[in-house]
XYZ file of C-alpha atoms in Angstrom:
531
model
C -102.449 2.324 42.759
C -102.351 4.437 46.042
C -105.524 5.220 49.254
C -105.435 8.873 47.431
C -105.965 7.389 43.828
C -108.918 4.584 45.438
C -110.816 6.481 46.666
C -110.788 9.217 43.566
C -112.197 6.913 40.752
C -114.984 8.653 39.913
C -118.197 6.901 38.681
C -118.197 2.993 38.859
C -121.215 0.531 37.607
C -121.566 -2.549 38.693
C -122.908 -6.006 36.478
C -124.717 -9.105 38.162
C -123.271 -11.566 36.040
C -125.221 -14.954 36.036
C -124.543 -17.553 34.499
C -124.930 -21.422 33.945
C -122.969 -22.948 36.328
C -121.842 -19.678 38.907
C -123.213 -15.691 40.130
C -121.108 -13.544 39.819
C -121.182 -9.620 41.095
C -117.926 -7.470 39.249
C -117.408 -3.252 39.672
C -115.882 -1.990 37.174
C -114.577 1.937 36.178
C -116.430 4.280 33.924
C -113.597 6.377 32.648
C -110.859 3.164 32.099
C -113.460 -0.198 31.848
C -110.439 -1.355 34.608
C -112.220 -4.277 36.911
C -111.806 -3.071 40.614
C -113.679 -6.168 42.768
C -115.496 -9.147 42.413
C -116.565 -11.784 43.555
C -118.045 -15.712 42.193
C -120.242 -18.459 43.914
C -120.648 -21.780 42.076
C -123.949 -22.596 41.412
C -125.379 -25.843 41.850
C -127.352 -28.047 38.787
C -129.687 -30.643 39.705
C -130.264 -33.792 37.130
C -133.728 -35.353 38.481
C -134.338 -37.073 35.025
C -132.055 -38.189 32.878
C -131.725 -35.004 29.701
C -132.963 -33.071 32.696
C -131.218 -30.197 33.789
C -132.982 -27.439 36.662
C -131.520 -24.609 39.240
C -133.508 -23.176 42.278
C -134.291 -19.592 41.917
C -133.845 -18.902 45.847
C -129.896 -20.434 45.736
C -129.998 -18.373 42.449
C -131.151 -15.373 44.301
C -128.600 -15.572 47.370
C -125.885 -15.910 45.214
C -126.335 -12.662 43.827
C -127.019 -11.516 47.695
C -123.904 -13.206 48.576
C -121.979 -12.284 45.619
C -122.681 -8.400 46.274
C -121.797 -8.251 49.514
C -118.672 -10.256 49.222
C -117.717 -8.002 46.185
C -118.464 -4.535 48.087
C -116.438 -6.305 51.721
C -114.411 -6.473 48.822
C -113.530 -2.744 47.930
C -113.752 -1.818 51.516
C -110.559 -3.157 52.401
C -110.078 -1.621 49.225
C -110.447 1.783 50.760
C -112.867 2.210 47.429
C -116.052 4.600 48.025
C -119.255 2.423 47.424
C -121.352 5.268 47.330
C -119.756 6.157 43.646
C -121.391 2.249 42.345
C -123.342 5.001 40.152
C -126.014 1.762 38.410
C -125.984 -1.803 37.606
C -126.378 -4.226 34.644
C -127.989 -7.422 34.342
C -126.433 -10.444 32.690
C -128.197 -13.387 32.570
C -127.608 -17.519 30.978
C -130.724 -16.597 28.483
C -134.095 -19.153 28.110
C -133.621 -20.746 31.173
C -137.475 -20.762 32.366
C -138.979 -19.419 35.556
C -142.285 -19.169 36.371
C -143.197 -17.724 39.852
C -146.399 -15.849 42.460
C -146.323 -12.686 42.334
C -148.123 -12.376 45.276
C -145.813 -14.039 47.350
C -142.690 -13.973 45.799
C -142.096 -17.658 45.829
C -140.654 -19.620 42.790
C -143.718 -22.263 41.656
C -141.192 -24.832 40.407
C -137.489 -24.938 39.759
C -135.831 -23.098 37.063
C -135.891 -25.430 33.877
C -132.077 -24.748 32.038
C -131.394 -24.215 29.014
C -129.765 -27.687 28.243
C -132.822 -29.279 29.008
C -134.542 -32.224 27.217
C -137.401 -32.432 29.079
C -139.242 -30.893 26.374
C -138.522 -32.910 22.885
C -141.896 -34.751 23.460
C -143.619 -31.175 23.514
C -141.432 -30.260 20.462
C -142.519 -33.062 18.707
C -146.076 -32.594 19.364
C -146.450 -29.472 18.360
C -144.586 -30.316 15.203
C -147.445 -32.282 14.081
C -149.212 -29.541 13.865
C -146.758 -28.027 11.818
C -147.443 -28.457 7.921
C -144.372 -30.957 6.797
C -143.357 -30.551 9.978
C -140.704 -27.731 9.271
C -139.194 -26.704 12.785
C -138.300 -22.862 11.169
C -141.777 -22.340 10.427
C -141.420 -19.237 12.663
C -138.173 -18.539 11.511
C -138.756 -14.759 10.171
C -140.830 -13.780 12.899
C -138.664 -15.444 15.866
C -134.896 -16.112 13.690
C -134.924 -19.286 15.798
C -136.119 -23.846 15.101
C -138.604 -25.282 16.717
C -135.839 -26.854 20.022
C -136.077 -28.321 22.975
C -133.011 -25.272 23.634
C -135.814 -21.350 24.012
C -137.979 -20.386 26.891
C -141.341 -21.205 25.492
C -141.420 -26.022 25.146
C -140.626 -25.376 28.697
C -142.691 -22.582 29.794
C -145.624 -25.052 28.179
C -144.185 -28.409 29.506
C -144.795 -26.375 33.159
C -147.757 -24.875 32.264
C -148.479 -29.114 30.843
C -146.700 -30.465 33.862
C -146.991 -28.066 37.447
C -151.383 -28.149 38.108
C -149.221 -25.139 40.551
C -148.747 -23.150 37.992
C -151.373 -23.927 36.261
C -153.949 -22.905 39.341
C -151.445 -19.643 39.363
C -152.087 -18.614 35.956
C -155.601 -19.289 36.575
C -155.702 -16.740 39.378
C -154.344 -14.717 37.597
C -150.691 -14.736 40.536
C -148.375 -16.206 37.674
C -145.203 -14.725 36.623
C -142.917 -15.207 34.118
C -139.034 -14.888 33.549
C -136.165 -16.011 32.035
C -133.226 -15.399 34.751
C -132.544 -11.565 34.028
C -136.378 -11.079 34.270
C -136.728 -12.956 38.388
C -133.557 -10.740 39.120
C -134.816 -7.695 38.523
C -138.824 -8.233 39.729
C -136.885 -8.918 42.784
C -134.023 -6.633 43.048
C -136.234 -4.028 42.520
C -139.720 -4.910 44.864
C -140.753 -7.323 44.539
C -144.015 -8.678 46.142
C -144.448 -4.644 47.069
C -144.474 -3.850 43.884
C -141.984 -4.864 41.672
C -140.776 -4.084 38.051
C -141.912 -7.284 35.619
C -139.547 -6.840 32.237
C -136.905 -7.934 30.368
C -134.281 -6.456 27.436
C -135.390 -7.596 23.467
C -131.993 -9.874 23.579
C -133.415 -12.057 26.572
C -136.556 -12.101 24.795
C -135.708 -13.144 21.796
C -134.542 -16.601 23.108
C -137.973 -17.254 23.778
C -139.451 -18.037 20.497
C -142.485 -15.243 21.555
C -141.273 -12.375 20.793
C -141.442 -10.873 17.112
C -137.673 -9.141 16.098
C -138.417 -6.438 12.970
C -141.890 -5.667 15.756
C -140.226 -6.143 18.478
C -143.054 -7.313 20.769
C -144.684 -10.653 21.377
C -146.550 -12.060 18.466
C -149.997 -12.401 19.711
C -150.370 -15.837 16.492
C -146.836 -17.354 18.828
C -148.146 -17.524 21.810
C -151.541 -18.923 20.338
C -149.627 -21.380 18.747
C -147.801 -22.505 21.517
C -150.437 -21.986 24.202
C -149.199 -18.915 26.505
C -151.191 -16.563 28.030
C -149.368 -13.165 27.234
C -150.308 -11.361 30.063
C -147.305 -13.466 31.844
C -144.758 -12.271 29.722
C -142.614 -8.886 30.822
C -142.583 -5.432 29.483
C -140.509 -5.589 26.942
C -137.440 -2.888 27.380
C -134.307 -1.936 26.119
C -131.128 -2.931 26.544
C -129.915 0.172 28.538
C -132.802 2.103 30.491
C -133.125 2.598 33.732
C -136.107 -0.140 34.409
C -136.005 0.916 38.448
C -133.948 1.145 41.902
C -132.458 -1.204 43.632
C -133.814 -1.539 48.054
C -131.858 -3.237 49.936
C -131.693 -6.741 50.118
C -133.030 -8.824 52.909
C -130.073 -11.176 54.065
C -127.510 -7.859 53.387
C -126.220 -6.447 56.525
C -124.707 -3.169 54.788
C -127.748 -2.373 53.138
C -124.635 -1.312 49.294
C -126.762 -0.775 46.660
C -130.043 0.667 47.761
C -131.315 2.885 45.412
C -128.183 2.748 43.166
C -130.944 2.518 39.072
C -130.601 -0.833 37.057
C -130.144 -0.047 33.958
C -128.644 -2.177 31.760
C -130.171 -6.153 30.752
C -128.321 -8.012 28.007
C -128.436 -11.642 27.367
C -125.009 -12.936 28.232
C -123.663 -13.773 24.307
C -125.375 -10.455 23.922
C -124.023 -8.445 26.567
C -120.235 -10.641 25.639
C -120.158 -8.567 21.885
C -120.873 -4.964 23.238
C -118.268 -5.937 25.918
C -115.776 -7.171 22.839
C -117.095 -4.302 20.613
C -118.693 -5.413 17.959
C -120.496 -2.876 16.937
C -119.322 -2.857 13.451
C -121.143 -4.749 11.103
C -119.172 -7.817 10.271
C -117.240 -8.041 14.005
C -117.562 -11.358 15.488
C -116.777 -12.834 18.774
C -117.283 -16.786 20.513
C -117.014 -17.271 24.108
C -116.200 -20.201 25.761
C -118.823 -20.319 28.376
C -120.717 -23.614 29.442
C -122.085 -23.698 26.044
C -120.015 -21.936 23.206
C -121.698 -19.524 21.279
C -119.978 -17.122 18.156
C -121.780 -14.177 17.064
C -121.716 -11.993 14.545
C -123.102 -9.030 13.582
C -124.915 -7.834 11.175
C -126.039 -4.118 11.945
C -129.962 -2.629 12.034
C -130.974 -5.613 9.122
C -131.496 -8.733 10.495
C -129.546 -11.889 8.326
C -131.317 -15.335 7.963
C -129.192 -17.949 8.021
C -128.713 -20.913 5.365
C -126.246 -23.323 7.079
C -127.821 -23.639 10.439
C -127.399 -20.518 12.536
C -129.638 -18.682 14.188
C -130.896 -15.439 14.400
C -130.713 -13.040 17.573
C -130.551 -9.575 18.704
C -128.187 -7.730 20.076
C -129.028 -5.374 21.440
C -130.648 -2.420 22.165
C -128.748 0.462 22.902
C -131.406 2.702 24.368
C -135.733 3.543 24.380
C -135.318 5.586 21.026
C -132.334 3.407 19.716
C -132.406 1.044 17.316
C -131.889 -2.546 17.258
C -128.658 -4.000 16.095
C -129.260 -7.269 15.356
C -126.575 -10.996 15.229
C -126.080 -14.547 13.611
C -125.267 -16.755 16.394
C -124.074 -20.261 16.241
C -124.966 -22.120 19.518
C -122.524 -25.363 20.763
C -124.467 -26.550 23.788
C -121.263 -28.302 25.579
C -118.042 -26.354 25.835
C -117.359 -26.548 29.577
C -119.203 -28.311 30.384
C -117.441 -31.393 29.110
C -114.554 -29.505 31.864
C -117.409 -29.845 33.902
C -118.001 -34.082 33.304
C -114.699 -35.348 33.589
C -114.352 -33.948 36.166
C -117.615 -34.315 38.513
C -119.164 -37.382 36.491
C -115.442 -39.542 35.372
C -113.530 -37.811 38.307
C -110.491 -37.582 35.841
C -109.653 -34.358 37.460
C -109.888 -33.152 40.491
C -110.108 -29.648 38.906
C -110.092 -27.513 35.711
C -106.812 -27.006 35.643
C -106.165 -31.089 36.317
C -107.738 -31.702 33.179
C -105.812 -28.983 30.902
C -103.334 -30.512 32.798
C -103.490 -34.433 31.245
C -104.301 -32.487 27.133
C -100.930 -31.104 28.060
C -99.355 -33.890 29.045
C -100.162 -35.727 25.807
C -100.889 -33.355 23.431
C -102.906 -35.258 21.094
C -105.955 -37.241 21.624
C -104.000 -40.139 19.335
C -106.807 -41.013 17.368
C -109.885 -40.493 20.397
C -112.638 -38.555 18.972
C -115.078 -36.841 21.404
C -118.627 -36.279 20.942
C -120.322 -34.144 23.969
C -123.627 -34.232 22.426
C -125.119 -34.987 25.970
C -128.329 -32.027 25.426
C -128.620 -33.305 21.564
C -126.622 -31.180 18.899
C -127.560 -27.547 18.333
C -125.784 -25.052 15.475
C -125.654 -26.273 12.869
C -127.041 -29.547 13.176
C -130.209 -29.164 15.368
C -130.495 -32.755 16.234
C -132.267 -33.565 19.387
C -131.559 -37.020 18.708
C -127.620 -36.959 19.756
C -126.058 -38.310 22.331
C -122.608 -37.828 23.553
C -119.911 -41.077 22.108
C -116.036 -40.867 22.144
C -114.972 -43.218 19.170
C -111.469 -44.055 17.823
C -110.537 -45.983 21.733
C -107.834 -48.837 21.869
C -105.683 -50.730 25.175
C -103.252 -47.813 24.318
C -105.933 -44.553 25.497
C -105.988 -43.451 28.814
C -107.729 -40.647 30.468
C -104.644 -37.633 29.189
C -106.419 -38.855 25.803
C -109.701 -38.719 26.111
C -109.130 -35.255 28.462
C -107.239 -33.864 25.509
C -110.002 -34.997 23.206
C -112.622 -33.015 25.580
C -110.838 -30.356 24.681
C -110.223 -30.678 21.017
C -114.322 -31.396 20.941
C -115.017 -27.550 22.170
C -112.401 -26.679 19.123
C -114.428 -28.790 16.112
C -117.493 -28.033 17.535
C -116.213 -23.474 16.890
C -115.267 -24.652 13.492
C -118.269 -25.968 12.253
C -120.452 -22.335 13.341
C -117.692 -20.417 12.554
C -117.477 -22.002 9.091
C -121.395 -21.617 8.719
C -120.504 -18.004 9.878
C -118.784 -17.508 7.245
C -120.499 -19.128 4.212
C -123.791 -17.231 5.421
C -121.245 -13.747 5.828
C -119.794 -14.345 2.850
C -116.398 -12.584 4.350
C -114.901 -15.353 6.093
C -112.718 -14.024 9.396
C -109.464 -12.909 9.184
C -109.011 -13.552 13.009
C -111.344 -14.985 16.226
C -111.647 -12.468 18.927
C -112.868 -15.013 22.696
C -114.154 -14.475 25.669
C -115.518 -16.700 28.433
C -114.248 -19.439 31.713
C -112.436 -21.306 29.292
C -110.450 -18.880 26.900
C -107.741 -18.609 30.661
C -106.460 -22.188 28.801
C -103.778 -21.960 26.548
C -103.660 -25.533 25.388
C -107.253 -24.624 24.108
C -106.167 -21.983 23.153
C -103.305 -23.426 20.435
C -105.369 -26.144 19.612
C -108.618 -23.535 18.387
C -105.999 -21.414 16.333
C -105.003 -24.737 15.102
C -107.721 -26.315 14.403
C -109.230 -22.970 12.091
C -106.407 -22.223 11.030
C -106.672 -18.876 11.540
C -105.161 -16.203 15.048
C -107.525 -15.985 18.197
C -107.124 -13.067 20.500
C -108.114 -13.244 23.513
C -108.768 -9.357 25.487
C -106.440 -9.865 28.295
C -109.200 -9.164 30.651
C -111.431 -11.668 29.831
C -114.840 -10.148 32.410
C -115.954 -9.450 29.136
C -119.421 -9.965 29.737
C -120.114 -8.626 32.489
C -118.310 -5.167 30.982
C -120.327 -5.258 28.766
C -123.950 -4.903 30.972
C -121.543 -2.039 32.702
C -121.723 -0.772 29.555
C -125.275 -1.083 29.122
C -125.603 0.470 32.459
C -123.395 3.063 32.532
C -124.665 4.059 29.522
C -128.448 4.611 30.098
C -130.159 7.465 29.789
C -129.796 9.497 33.479
C -127.037 7.352 34.194
C -124.724 9.012 31.407
C -120.924 8.227 33.235
C -120.296 5.664 30.249
C -119.769 6.563 26.527
C -120.320 3.690 23.719
C -118.858 6.135 21.410
C -115.804 4.529 19.411
C -113.629 7.260 19.661
C -113.902 6.964 23.924
C -114.321 3.450 24.211
C -110.942 2.275 25.805
C -108.602 0.266 23.652
C -108.151 -3.294 25.449
C -104.556 -5.858 25.101
C -105.179 -9.127 23.397
C -102.693 -12.313 23.469
C -102.666 -13.926 20.039
C -101.697 -17.413 19.345
C -101.249 -18.358 16.073
C -101.387 -21.445 13.670
C -98.811 -23.576 14.821
C -99.616 -26.719 12.714
C -99.899 -27.113 8.724
C -103.465 -26.284 6.925
C -103.743 -30.500 5.843
C -103.264 -31.919 9.699
C -105.533 -29.584 10.682
C -108.349 -30.803 7.801
C -107.783 -33.999 8.065
C -108.647 -34.386 12.579
C -111.357 -32.213 11.157
C -113.401 -34.650 8.111
C -112.343 -37.030 11.065
C -114.487 -35.479 13.966
C -116.642 -34.735 11.145
C -117.538 -38.654 10.670
C -117.753 -38.963 14.366
C -120.140 -36.831 15.096
C -122.036 -38.613 12.421
C -122.358 -41.680 14.360
C -123.711 -39.511 17.274
C -126.633 -38.846 15.753
C -130.177 -40.284 15.711
C -129.544 -41.514 19.496
C -132.438 -40.815 21.427
C -135.868 -39.940 20.484
C -139.267 -39.554 23.254
C -140.842 -43.170 22.201
C -137.829 -45.199 23.228
C -138.015 -46.837 26.528
C -134.751 -44.434 27.161
C -136.517 -41.354 26.248
C -139.375 -42.155 28.491
C -139.026 -40.537 32.240
C -138.833 -42.810 35.001
């Protein structure tokens, strides 16, 4: 691209993509959807006790500052005018819970990450209050089962166990939010008048939000004993929430005064970025976890096979909400990180792919990475990770292959559930996320599903979705979401290469391994109690 072309790119849109493993800031051309520049910073996860997963909200915030600054520096080097950035979208790891002090702007505790299991005893205590201990008691209000996964039980734990938070609630200083709320509040003035808001997609992951009325539900807030005044205002996914203030740590003053006008939970953002705007269109994102979403249009569909109902997006204050069926898998990319960081069998994620490629089979070894219990379709918090079928012949390459295969088997389980609920089987699977760079994984996925897997050549669809929402917002209007204006994407296609009988045999063995992973932990077992 010539220098003159770079300076004449037209309107640009930025996206803050705050995930479980890393933070990124990306800048797109609003007319062509081309990714122009980005920067990424890995985020530390803390494991203070068994089953606990935390992150430092200040570290998350500083990673956003760093990514914005570094991306803007790269744009200057490319001779791209930062002043052309007309809007910023935010997309985030969902459910992860933050409580902060609105007077000091300081977090009152570490963020409790969506994967965290400390709330199992809280869940069991709450279940005792429900007739028949029915986990799906709020399904038709929230779309969700009672689980450690969602924000309400994390917030309940914080109120029960952190004196500083209890005191801040009493003094009316406390604010609760998921990561989007925390970032937007700080980026728009913070303690000097920050906007305390979230969007409908993030609100729908709390277990406190009625997905039909699109409001916080007083009965559910009463059930969880959550004071409603600490909850953020719920807005659409595409509207101007406020203007960016100058980040205190940024030298450039870049983006000051630019509107933040898009907000979507990461899986909803990926659905938008994959342009799944029609009823029945679906995508699967391979990140820390694995998330299959199918757009069900303006109608909420309730699963009979262990999936959850969630809000897909609401593209404007006066626009209708669209819904999705979702299959959620807790551990996908996280299993590769575990092989690297905990077992040390590889130094990089790419090395895990190479190990798997060296053998091309698990030789009968099956890995169920139920580190945080099992999510869809089982919702079984007592499960724990197992590796079975080991022999003296098994080596680290077979375990690496089994880990990748596990991601594919888990996707098969939620896709089977999706096909049963929707009645029309998917003829191909659209995929995105960091793990889709792994060609072994993508081919394995096609083999295990017995359908083609289609990967866009530009894999940053989550950030793209947030940018689209921000650019399309009323008052910004630089990105058209009209079907005729959407840019067609080039894709890489993976076709099944094994016969269906072999696929079914391996899948049946996997299901047998899953059954063996269940029932390992309860909150009253010695290993289940915090030390």
